[in-house]
């Protein structure tokens, strides 16, 4: 594995791969790697000739009162894990190279951002779209791998790729969980011992609601209420528990088609998100 920080060196390596006709699988991350990230890398390994992973804690996607400074970082450990996962290039750019001087152009994401994390984290998805456009231009991936833990991000990236005619196949990967159901996240290290015990209730709440849907409930409010009741028994503060169509993220009066039930809960030092996506048509066929 090569670790590259310099942008021109990355471009050179990509040109080389392209001249050899190799397919490139790309896994963008913010580091502090866990099994979720490594599952994306595994999948990229299986489906492409080479794998490029980036680690970049992107300042543009953090709000002024968010945890940019405190975001956990451990590049040495990450490099060992990435190498073990079969990553060929680990791209670790510097912020001043990714954002040199004043920007000439910005990107504003119009759709799929007025709800969920897009509503509570103003500008977050603009920052995501900007950095991914830069990274996609640098890496020129055949396929890019994203986790459904961040399902709104997947929906936004889907819109970005299609609006700008990017020749990239978006691969969405199921959420990887701890044994007790808690979605793996770099931010889990900031849960206190007490909060860590409560945190699996997020997924339990989602599962309980999914059960209701499976039993025939089609009223979004009833499903949301059931999830809220469980999350309310934690010490966290609910940011949202919402249900939308997926991937359009539009409100629904009745549960049908493909929907997402998503939650965000703020604990003392970590804000956790989780979701489940249910395709009612598939459920009804079973
Ligand atoms: P992050 O480093 O948090 O920006 O995440 C990088 C990528 O890994 C994103 O596409 C995330 O959706 C994905 N990811 C993070 N946690 C998980 C997880 N528990 N399961 C699957 N993918 C994940």
CSV table of C-alpha atoms in Angstrom, one decimal, residues 4-283:
chain,number,residue,atom,x,y,z
A,4,UNK,CA,0.0,9.6,-0.6
A,5,UNK,CA,-0.5,13.1,0.7
A,6,UNK,CA,0.6,15.0,-2.4
A,7,UNK,CA,-2.1,15.7,-5.0
A,8,UNK,CA,0.1,15.6,-8.0
A,9,UNK,CA,1.5,12.2,-6.8
A,10,UNK,CA,-2.0,10.9,-6.6
A,11,UNK,CA,-2.8,12.1,-10.1
A,12,UNK,CA,0.3,10.4,-11.4
A,13,UNK,CA,-0.7,7.1,-9.8
A,14,UNK,CA,-4.2,7.4,-11.1
A,15,UNK,CA,-2.9,8.1,-14.6
A,16,UNK,CA,-0.8,5.0,-14.4
A,17,UNK,CA,-3.8,2.8,-13.4
A,18,UNK,CA,-5.9,4.3,-16.2
A,19,UNK,CA,-3.2,3.6,-18.8
A,20,UNK,CA,-3.2,0.0,-17.6
A,21,UNK,CA,-7.0,-0.1,-18.0
A,22,UNK,CA,-7.6,-0.9,-14.3
A,23,UNK,CA,-10.9,-0.3,-12.6
A,24,UNK,CA,-10.7,1.8,-9.5
A,25,UNK,CA,-12.8,1.3,-6.4
A,26,UNK,CA,-12.9,4.4,-4.2
A,27,UNK,CA,-13.8,4.5,-0.5
A,28,UNK,CA,-13.9,8.1,0.9
A,29,UNK,CA,-13.7,8.3,4.7
A,30,UNK,CA,-12.8,10.7,7.6
A,31,UNK,CA,-10.7,8.0,9.2
A,32,UNK,CA,-10.6,6.5,12.7
A,33,UNK,CA,-11.5,3.3,10.8
A,34,UNK,CA,-13.8,0.6,12.0
A,35,UNK,CA,-15.4,-2.4,10.6
A,36,UNK,CA,-18.0,-0.3,8.7
A,37,UNK,CA,-15.2,1.4,6.7
A,38,UNK,CA,-13.4,-1.9,6.2
A,39,UNK,CA,-16.5,-3.6,4.9
A,40,UNK,CA,-16.7,-0.9,2.2
A,41,UNK,CA,-13.0,-1.5,1.4
A,42,UNK,CA,-13.6,-5.3,1.2
A,43,UNK,CA,-16.4,-4.8,-1.2
A,44,UNK,CA,-14.3,-2.4,-3.3
A,45,UNK,CA,-11.5,-5.0,-3.2
A,46,UNK,CA,-13.8,-7.7,-4.6
A,47,UNK,CA,-15.2,-5.6,-7.4
A,48,UNK,CA,-12.2,-3.6,-8.7
A,49,UNK,CA,-8.6,-4.0,-9.9
A,50,UNK,CA,-7.4,-1.4,-7.4
A,51,UNK,CA,-8.7,0.3,-4.3
A,52,UNK,CA,-8.2,3.9,-3.3
A,53,UNK,CA,-9.2,5.0,0.2
A,54,UNK,CA,-9.1,8.6,1.3
A,55,UNK,CA,-8.9,9.8,4.8
A,56,UNK,CA,-9.8,13.5,5.1
A,57,UNK,CA,-11.6,15.2,8.0
A,58,UNK,CA,-13.3,17.7,5.7
A,59,UNK,CA,-13.6,21.1,7.4
A,60,UNK,CA,-16.3,22.2,4.9
A,61,UNK,CA,-18.8,19.7,6.2
A,62,UNK,CA,-18.6,20.7,9.9
A,63,UNK,CA,-20.7,23.6,11.3
A,64,UNK,CA,-19.1,26.2,13.6
A,65,UNK,CA,-20.4,24.4,16.7
A,66,UNK,CA,-19.6,20.9,15.6
A,67,UNK,CA,-16.8,18.5,16.5
A,68,UNK,CA,-14.2,19.2,13.7
A,69,UNK,CA,-11.4,19.7,16.2
A,70,UNK,CA,-12.5,16.9,18.4
A,71,UNK,CA,-13.2,14.4,15.6
A,72,UNK,CA,-11.1,11.3,16.5
A,73,UNK,CA,-7.9,10.8,14.4
A,74,UNK,CA,-5.3,8.1,14.4
A,75,UNK,CA,-3.6,7.9,11.1
A,76,UNK,CA,-1.0,5.3,12.0
A,77,UNK,CA,-3.6,2.8,13.2
A,78,UNK,CA,-5.7,3.6,10.1
A,79,UNK,CA,-2.9,3.0,7.7
A,80,UNK,CA,-2.3,-0.5,9.2
A,81,UNK,CA,-6.0,-1.3,9.0
A,82,UNK,CA,-6.3,0.0,5.4
A,83,UNK,CA,-3.2,-2.0,4.3
A,84,UNK,CA,-4.7,-5.1,5.9
A,85,UNK,CA,-7.9,-4.5,4.0
A,86,UNK,CA,-6.1,-4.6,0.7
A,87,UNK,CA,-6.2,-0.9,0.0
A,88,UNK,CA,-3.6,0.0,-2.7
A,89,UNK,CA,-3.5,3.8,-2.2
A,90,UNK,CA,-4.4,5.6,1.0
A,91,UNK,CA,-4.9,9.2,0.1
A,92,UNK,CA,-4.4,11.6,3.1
A,93,UNK,CA,-4.5,15.1,1.7
A,94,UNK,CA,-3.8,18.3,3.7
A,95,UNK,CA,-6.7,20.7,4.2
A,96,UNK,CA,-4.7,23.6,2.6
A,97,UNK,CA,-4.1,21.5,-0.5
A,98,UNK,CA,-7.8,20.5,-0.8
A,99,UNK,CA,-8.9,24.1,-0.2
A,100,UNK,CA,-6.1,26.4,-1.5
A,101,UNK,CA,-7.0,30.1,-1.1
A,102,UNK,CA,-10.4,31.5,-1.9
A,103,UNK,CA,-12.8,29.3,-3.8
A,104,UNK,CA,-14.0,30.3,-7.3
A,105,UNK,CA,-17.0,28.0,-7.4
A,106,UNK,CA,-19.2,26.5,-4.7
A,107,UNK,CA,-21.8,23.8,-4.7
A,108,UNK,CA,-25.2,24.0,-3.1
A,109,UNK,CA,-27.3,20.9,-2.8
A,110,UNK,CA,-30.9,21.8,-3.6
A,111,UNK,CA,-32.8,18.6,-2.9
A,112,UNK,CA,-32.9,15.8,-0.4
A,113,UNK,CA,-31.3,18.1,2.2
A,114,UNK,CA,-34.2,20.0,3.7
A,115,UNK,CA,-34.9,17.2,6.2
A,116,UNK,CA,-33.0,15.0,8.7
A,117,UNK,CA,-29.3,15.9,9.1
A,118,UNK,CA,-29.5,18.4,6.2
A,119,UNK,CA,-32.0,20.4,8.3
A,120,UNK,CA,-30.1,20.3,11.6
A,121,UNK,CA,-26.6,20.6,10.1
A,122,UNK,CA,-26.9,23.6,7.8
A,123,UNK,CA,-24.4,23.5,5.0
A,124,UNK,CA,-23.2,20.0,5.9
A,125,UNK,CA,-24.2,18.4,2.6
A,126,UNK,CA,-22.8,21.3,0.6
A,127,UNK,CA,-19.5,20.6,2.2
A,128,UNK,CA,-19.9,16.9,1.5
A,129,UNK,CA,-20.7,17.6,-2.2
A,130,UNK,CA,-17.8,20.0,-2.6
A,131,UNK,CA,-15.2,17.6,-1.1
A,132,UNK,CA,-16.6,14.6,-3.0
A,133,UNK,CA,-16.5,16.5,-6.3
A,134,UNK,CA,-12.9,17.3,-5.7
A,135,UNK,CA,-12.1,13.7,-4.6
A,136,UNK,CA,-14.0,12.2,-7.5
A,137,UNK,CA,-12.1,14.4,-10.0
A,138,UNK,CA,-8.8,13.4,-8.4
A,139,UNK,CA,-9.4,9.6,-8.1
A,140,UNK,CA,-11.7,9.2,-11.1
A,141,UNK,CA,-13.2,6.0,-9.7
A,142,UNK,CA,-15.1,3.4,-11.6
A,143,UNK,CA,-17.1,2.7,-8.4
A,144,UNK,CA,-17.5,4.7,-5.2
A,145,UNK,CA,-18.5,3.0,-2.0
A,146,UNK,CA,-20.8,4.6,0.6
A,147,UNK,CA,-22.5,3.2,3.8
A,148,UNK,CA,-26.2,3.3,4.2
A,149,UNK,CA,-25.6,4.3,7.8
A,150,UNK,CA,-25.4,7.7,6.2
A,151,UNK,CA,-28.4,7.1,4.0
A,152,UNK,CA,-29.1,10.8,3.3
A,153,UNK,CA,-25.5,11.1,2.2
A,154,UNK,CA,-26.1,8.2,-0.3
A,155,UNK,CA,-29.2,10.0,-1.6
A,156,UNK,CA,-27.2,13.3,-2.0
A,157,UNK,CA,-24.3,11.6,-3.7
A,158,UNK,CA,-26.7,9.8,-6.0
A,159,UNK,CA,-28.1,13.3,-7.0
A,160,UNK,CA,-24.5,14.7,-7.4
A,161,UNK,CA,-23.4,11.9,-9.7
A,162,UNK,CA,-26.5,12.1,-11.9
A,163,UNK,CA,-26.6,16.0,-12.1
A,164,UNK,CA,-23.0,16.2,-13.2
A,165,UNK,CA,-23.1,13.2,-15.5
A,166,UNK,CA,-20.2,11.6,-13.5
A,167,UNK,CA,-19.2,8.3,-14.8
A,168,UNK,CA,-19.2,6.6,-11.4
A,169,UNK,CA,-21.2,3.7,-10.2
A,170,UNK,CA,-22.4,4.4,-6.7
A,171,UNK,CA,-22.4,1.3,-4.5
A,172,UNK,CA,-24.4,1.6,-1.2
A,173,UNK,CA,-23.4,-0.8,1.5
A,174,UNK,CA,-25.6,-2.0,4.4
A,175,UNK,CA,-24.9,-0.6,7.9
A,176,UNK,CA,-22.4,-2.7,9.9
A,177,UNK,CA,-23.3,-3.0,13.6
A,178,UNK,CA,-21.9,-4.1,16.9
A,179,UNK,CA,-23.3,-7.3,18.3
A,180,UNK,CA,-25.9,-5.4,20.4
A,181,UNK,CA,-27.1,-3.6,17.3
A,182,UNK,CA,-25.4,-0.2,17.7
A,183,UNK,CA,-24.3,1.1,14.3
A,184,UNK,CA,-20.5,1.3,14.2
A,185,UNK,CA,-19.3,4.8,14.1
A,186,UNK,CA,-16.0,6.7,14.7
A,187,UNK,CA,-18.0,8.9,17.2
A,188,UNK,CA,-19.0,5.9,19.4
A,189,UNK,CA,-15.7,6.4,21.3
A,190,UNK,CA,-17.2,9.6,22.7
A,191,UNK,CA,-20.1,7.8,24.5
A,192,UNK,CA,-19.8,7.5,28.2
A,193,UNK,CA,-20.0,3.9,29.6
A,194,UNK,CA,-23.6,4.6,30.6
A,195,UNK,CA,-24.5,6.0,27.2
A,196,UNK,CA,-22.8,3.1,25.5
A,197,UNK,CA,-25.3,0.8,27.3
A,198,UNK,CA,-28.3,2.9,26.2
A,199,UNK,CA,-27.1,3.5,22.6
A,200,UNK,CA,-28.4,0.1,21.1
A,201,UNK,CA,-31.9,1.4,21.9
A,202,UNK,CA,-31.7,3.5,18.7
A,203,UNK,CA,-31.6,0.3,16.6
A,204,UNK,CA,-34.1,-1.4,18.9
A,205,UNK,CA,-36.5,1.5,18.3
A,206,UNK,CA,-36.0,1.2,14.5
A,207,UNK,CA,-36.6,-2.5,14.7
A,208,UNK,CA,-39.8,-2.1,16.8
A,209,UNK,CA,-41.1,0.3,14.2
A,210,UNK,CA,-40.2,-2.0,11.4
A,211,UNK,CA,-42.1,-4.8,13.1
A,212,UNK,CA,-45.2,-2.5,13.3
A,213,UNK,CA,-44.9,-1.9,9.5
A,214,UNK,CA,-44.5,-5.6,8.9
A,215,UNK,CA,-47.6,-6.2,10.9
A,216,UNK,CA,-49.5,-3.8,8.6
A,217,UNK,CA,-49.2,-0.4,10.2
A,218,UNK,CA,-49.2,2.2,7.4
A,219,UNK,CA,-49.5,5.4,9.4
A,220,UNK,CA,-46.1,7.2,9.6
A,221,UNK,CA,-47.1,9.0,12.8
A,222,UNK,CA,-47.8,5.7,14.6
A,223,UNK,CA,-44.5,4.2,13.5
A,224,UNK,CA,-42.6,7.4,14.5
A,225,UNK,CA,-44.3,7.4,17.9
A,226,UNK,CA,-43.3,3.9,18.7
A,227,UNK,CA,-39.7,4.6,17.9
A,228,UNK,CA,-39.7,7.8,20.0
A,229,UNK,CA,-41.1,6.0,23.0
A,230,UNK,CA,-38.1,3.7,23.1
A,231,UNK,CA,-35.5,6.4,22.5
A,232,UNK,CA,-37.1,8.6,25.1
A,233,UNK,CA,-36.0,6.0,27.7
A,234,UNK,CA,-32.4,7.0,27.0
A,235,UNK,CA,-30.5,10.0,28.4
A,236,UNK,CA,-30.0,11.3,24.9
A,237,UNK,CA,-31.9,14.2,23.3
A,238,UNK,CA,-33.8,13.4,20.2
A,239,UNK,CA,-32.8,15.6,17.3
A,240,UNK,CA,-35.2,13.8,14.9
A,241,UNK,CA,-37.2,10.7,14.4
A,242,UNK,CA,-38.6,11.0,10.9
A,243,UNK,CA,-40.0,8.9,8.1
A,244,UNK,CA,-39.7,9.8,4.3
A,245,UNK,CA,-39.7,8.2,0.9
A,246,UNK,CA,-36.3,7.0,-0.1
A,247,UNK,CA,-34.1,8.2,-1.8
A,248,UNK,CA,-36.3,11.2,-2.6
A,249,UNK,CA,-36.7,12.1,1.1
A,250,UNK,CA,-40.1,13.5,0.7
A,251,UNK,CA,-42.8,13.3,3.3
A,252,UNK,CA,-45.4,10.5,3.0
A,253,UNK,CA,-49.0,10.4,4.4
A,254,UNK,CA,-49.1,6.7,4.0
A,255,UNK,CA,-46.3,4.1,4.2
A,256,UNK,CA,-45.8,2.7,0.7
A,257,UNK,CA,-43.0,2.1,-1.8
A,258,UNK,CA,-39.5,2.5,-0.4
A,259,UNK,CA,-39.2,4.4,2.9
A,260,UNK,CA,-36.6,5.4,5.4
A,261,UNK,CA,-37.1,5.7,9.1
A,262,UNK,CA,-34.2,7.7,10.5
A,263,UNK,CA,-33.1,8.9,13.9
A,264,UNK,CA,-30.6,11.3,15.3
A,265,UNK,CA,-29.9,11.5,19.1
A,266,UNK,CA,-27.5,13.7,20.9
A,267,UNK,CA,-25.7,12.2,23.8
A,268,UNK,CA,-23.3,14.3,26.0
A,269,UNK,CA,-20.4,14.3,23.6
A,270,UNK,CA,-21.6,12.3,20.6
A,271,UNK,CA,-24.5,12.7,18.2
A,272,UNK,CA,-25.5,9.3,16.9
A,273,UNK,CA,-27.6,8.6,13.7
A,274,UNK,CA,-29.2,5.4,12.5
A,275,UNK,CA,-31.9,4.4,10.1
A,276,UNK,CA,-33.6,1.5,8.4
A,277,UNK,CA,-34.8,1.4,4.8
A,278,UNK,CA,-37.9,-0.7,4.1
A,279,UNK,CA,-39.3,-1.6,0.7
A,280,UNK,CA,-42.9,-2.2,1.3
A,281,UNK,CA,-43.4,-3.7,-2.1
A,282,UNK,CA,-40.8,-6.4,-1.4
A,283,UNK,CA,-42.3,-7.0,2.0
